[in-house]
Short mmCIF file of C-alpha atoms in Angstrom, two decimals:
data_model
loop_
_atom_site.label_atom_id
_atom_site.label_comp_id
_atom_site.label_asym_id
_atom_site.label_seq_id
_atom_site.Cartn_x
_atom_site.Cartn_y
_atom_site.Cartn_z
CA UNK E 1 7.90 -34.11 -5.49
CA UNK E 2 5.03 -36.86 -4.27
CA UNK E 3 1.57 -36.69 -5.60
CA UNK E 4 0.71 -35.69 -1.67
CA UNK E 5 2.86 -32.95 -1.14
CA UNK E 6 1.50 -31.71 -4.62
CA UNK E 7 -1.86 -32.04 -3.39
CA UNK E 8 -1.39 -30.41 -0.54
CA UNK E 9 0.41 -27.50 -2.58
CA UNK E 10 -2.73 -27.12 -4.56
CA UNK E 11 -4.73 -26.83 -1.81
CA UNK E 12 -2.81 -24.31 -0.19
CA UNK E 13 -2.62 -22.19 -3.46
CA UNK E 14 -6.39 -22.59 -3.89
CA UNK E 15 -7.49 -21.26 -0.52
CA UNK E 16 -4.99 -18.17 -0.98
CA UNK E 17 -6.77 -17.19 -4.15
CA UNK E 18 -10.21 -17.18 -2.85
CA UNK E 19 -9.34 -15.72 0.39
CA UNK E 20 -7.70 -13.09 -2.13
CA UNK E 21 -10.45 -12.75 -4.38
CA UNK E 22 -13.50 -12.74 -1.11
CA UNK E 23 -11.59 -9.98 1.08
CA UNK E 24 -9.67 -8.04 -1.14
CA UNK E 25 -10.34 -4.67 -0.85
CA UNK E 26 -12.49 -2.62 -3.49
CA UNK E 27 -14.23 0.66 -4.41
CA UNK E 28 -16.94 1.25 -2.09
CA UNK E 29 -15.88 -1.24 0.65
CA UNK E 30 -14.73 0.13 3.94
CA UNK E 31 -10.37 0.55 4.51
CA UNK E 32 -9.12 -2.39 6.36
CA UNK E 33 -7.36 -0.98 9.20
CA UNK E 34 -3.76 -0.82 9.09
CA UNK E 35 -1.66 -1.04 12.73
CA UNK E 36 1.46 -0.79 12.50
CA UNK E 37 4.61 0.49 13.40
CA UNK E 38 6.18 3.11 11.09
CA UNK E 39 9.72 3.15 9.97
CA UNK E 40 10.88 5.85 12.36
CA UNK E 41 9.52 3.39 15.08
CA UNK E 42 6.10 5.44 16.11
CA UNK E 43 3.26 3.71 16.24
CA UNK E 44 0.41 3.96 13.15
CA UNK E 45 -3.35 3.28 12.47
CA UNK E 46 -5.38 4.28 9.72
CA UNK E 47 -8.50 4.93 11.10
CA UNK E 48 -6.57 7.84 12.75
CA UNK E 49 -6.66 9.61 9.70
CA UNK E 50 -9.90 9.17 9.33
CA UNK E 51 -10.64 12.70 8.26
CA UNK E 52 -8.55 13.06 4.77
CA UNK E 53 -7.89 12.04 1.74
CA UNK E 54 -5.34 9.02 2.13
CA UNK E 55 -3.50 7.24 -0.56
CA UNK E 56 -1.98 3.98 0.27
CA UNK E 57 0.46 2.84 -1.77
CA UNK E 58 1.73 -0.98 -2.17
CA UNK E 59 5.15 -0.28 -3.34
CA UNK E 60 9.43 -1.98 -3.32
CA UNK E 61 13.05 0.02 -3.36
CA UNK E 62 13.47 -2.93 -5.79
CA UNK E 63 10.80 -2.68 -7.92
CA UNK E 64 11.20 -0.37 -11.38
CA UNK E 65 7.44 0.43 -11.95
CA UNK E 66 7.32 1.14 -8.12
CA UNK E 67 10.45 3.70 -8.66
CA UNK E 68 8.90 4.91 -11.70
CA UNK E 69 5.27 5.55 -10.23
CA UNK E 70 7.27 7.70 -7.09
CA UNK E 71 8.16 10.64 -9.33
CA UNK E 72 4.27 11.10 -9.80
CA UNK E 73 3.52 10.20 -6.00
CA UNK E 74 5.65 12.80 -5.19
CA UNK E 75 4.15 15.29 -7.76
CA UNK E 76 0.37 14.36 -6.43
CA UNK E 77 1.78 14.81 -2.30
CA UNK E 78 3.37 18.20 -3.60
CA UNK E 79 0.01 19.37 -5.05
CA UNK E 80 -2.71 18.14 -2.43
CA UNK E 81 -0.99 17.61 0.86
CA UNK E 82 -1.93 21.17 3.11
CA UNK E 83 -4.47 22.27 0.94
CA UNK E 84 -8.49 22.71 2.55
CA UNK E 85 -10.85 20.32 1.35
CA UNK E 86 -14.66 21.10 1.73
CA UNK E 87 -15.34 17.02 2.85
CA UNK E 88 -11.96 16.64 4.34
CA UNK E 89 -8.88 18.05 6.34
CA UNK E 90 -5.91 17.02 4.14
CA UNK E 91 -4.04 14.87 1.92
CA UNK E 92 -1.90 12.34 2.95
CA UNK E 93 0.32 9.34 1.33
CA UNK E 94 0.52 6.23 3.46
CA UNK E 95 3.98 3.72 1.71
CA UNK E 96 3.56 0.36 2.46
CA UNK E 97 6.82 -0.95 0.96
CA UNK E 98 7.53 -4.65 0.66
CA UNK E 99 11.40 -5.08 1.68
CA UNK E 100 13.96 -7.22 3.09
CA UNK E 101 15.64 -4.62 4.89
CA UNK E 102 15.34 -1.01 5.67
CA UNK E 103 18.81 0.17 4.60
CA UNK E 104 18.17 -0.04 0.52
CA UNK E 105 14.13 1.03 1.35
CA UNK E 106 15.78 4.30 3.56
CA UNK E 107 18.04 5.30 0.19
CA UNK E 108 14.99 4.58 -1.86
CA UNK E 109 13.10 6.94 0.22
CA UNK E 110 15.79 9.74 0.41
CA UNK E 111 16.97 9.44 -3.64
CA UNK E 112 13.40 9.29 -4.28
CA UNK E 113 12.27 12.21 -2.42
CA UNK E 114 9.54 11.40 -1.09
CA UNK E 115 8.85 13.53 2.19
CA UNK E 116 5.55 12.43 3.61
CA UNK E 117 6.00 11.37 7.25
CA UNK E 118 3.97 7.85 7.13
CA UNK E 119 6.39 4.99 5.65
CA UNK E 120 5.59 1.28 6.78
CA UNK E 121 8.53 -1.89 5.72
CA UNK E 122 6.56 -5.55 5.55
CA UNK E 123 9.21 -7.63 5.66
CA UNK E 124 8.53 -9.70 2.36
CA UNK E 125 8.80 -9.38 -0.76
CA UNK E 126 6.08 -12.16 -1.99
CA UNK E 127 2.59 -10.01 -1.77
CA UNK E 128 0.68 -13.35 -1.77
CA UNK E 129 1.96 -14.63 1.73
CA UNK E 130 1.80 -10.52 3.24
CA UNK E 131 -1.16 -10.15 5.66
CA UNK E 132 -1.68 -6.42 4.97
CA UNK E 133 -1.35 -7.09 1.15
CA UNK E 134 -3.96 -10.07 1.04
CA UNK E 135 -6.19 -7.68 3.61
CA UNK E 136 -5.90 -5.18 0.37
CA UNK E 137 -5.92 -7.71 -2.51
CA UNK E 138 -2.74 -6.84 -3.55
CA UNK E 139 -1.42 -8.90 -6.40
CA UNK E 140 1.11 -7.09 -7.97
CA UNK E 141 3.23 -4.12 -7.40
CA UNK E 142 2.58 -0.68 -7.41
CA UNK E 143 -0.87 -1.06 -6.33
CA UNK E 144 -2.51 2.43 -4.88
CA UNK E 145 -6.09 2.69 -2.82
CA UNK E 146 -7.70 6.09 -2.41
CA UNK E 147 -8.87 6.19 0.79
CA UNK E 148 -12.10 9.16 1.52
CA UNK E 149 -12.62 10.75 4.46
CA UNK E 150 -14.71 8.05 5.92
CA UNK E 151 -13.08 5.65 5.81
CA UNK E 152 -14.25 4.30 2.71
CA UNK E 153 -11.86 3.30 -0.79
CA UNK E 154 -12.90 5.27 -3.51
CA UNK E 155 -10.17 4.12 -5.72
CA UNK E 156 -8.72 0.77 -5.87
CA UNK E 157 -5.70 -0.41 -8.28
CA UNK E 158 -6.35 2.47 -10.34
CA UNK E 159 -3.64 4.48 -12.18
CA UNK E 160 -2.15 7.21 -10.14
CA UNK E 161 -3.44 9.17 -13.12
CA UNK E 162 -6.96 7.87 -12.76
CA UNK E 163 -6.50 9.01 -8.75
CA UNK E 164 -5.83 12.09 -9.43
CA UNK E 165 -8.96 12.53 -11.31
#
């Protein structure tokens, strides 16, 4: 490669990390919204369940630790989805799942089991270049926010273990 084009690259790479590192998402900082379309083609935003508890979860069909983590997603939707809440109305999981296509993400879904209605595709697999992932500060993958009833995260790139607490 030239010395300009890797100049350029540098640069490039340089603003992504501290756009990353200013606006990612943390404990105690409001939810960026989400607006999107879900995978069964209805429409989604956030702030409409503004309300509960909502877990957002940065997750891949292809990714092991992202299959791995499901079994306890499911576990935690099983236990705390319907129940009453004195601050809130419910529980719900919100998969954000970084794909190529939906066919391999639908048998993901299905094998995995997991049942919750709100399932989003971005469609790439690089989190650094994903608008909604650099809105979060995703950097790697799983990556889970807990989301309060306000609006606000209470939990960011913790453990599912550490949500659950």
């Amino acid at each position: 490669m030239k010395k300009t084009t890797w100049i350029i690259l540098s640069i490039v790479l340089g603003v992504i990390c501290y756009y990353l590192l200013k606006n990612k998402a943390e404990s105690g900082s409001k939810a960026p919204e989400i607006t999107e379309n879900l995978l069964d083609g209805s429409e989604f935003k956030l702030s409409d369940l503004r309300g509960n508890y909502v877990l957002i979860d940065f997750w891949g069909s292809w990714c092991p630790p992202c299959r791995r983590a499901n079994k306890k997603l499911v576990q935690l939707y099983s236990k705390y989805h319907g129940n009453t809440y004195t601050a809130a109305a419910d529980f719900h999981i919100v998969s954000i799942a970084m794909e190529k296509n939906d066919k391999n993400l639908k048998k993901a879904i299905e094998k995995d089991g997991l049942n919750w209605k709100h399932h989003i595709m971005r469609t790439s697999t690089f989190v650094a270049t994903d608008g909604l992932a650099v809105k979060y500060g995703v950097t790697d993958l799983p990556s889970a926010f807990l989301i309060d009833p306000k609006g606000e995260i209470i939990g960011a790139n913790l453990s599912l273990d550490d949500i659950e607490n």
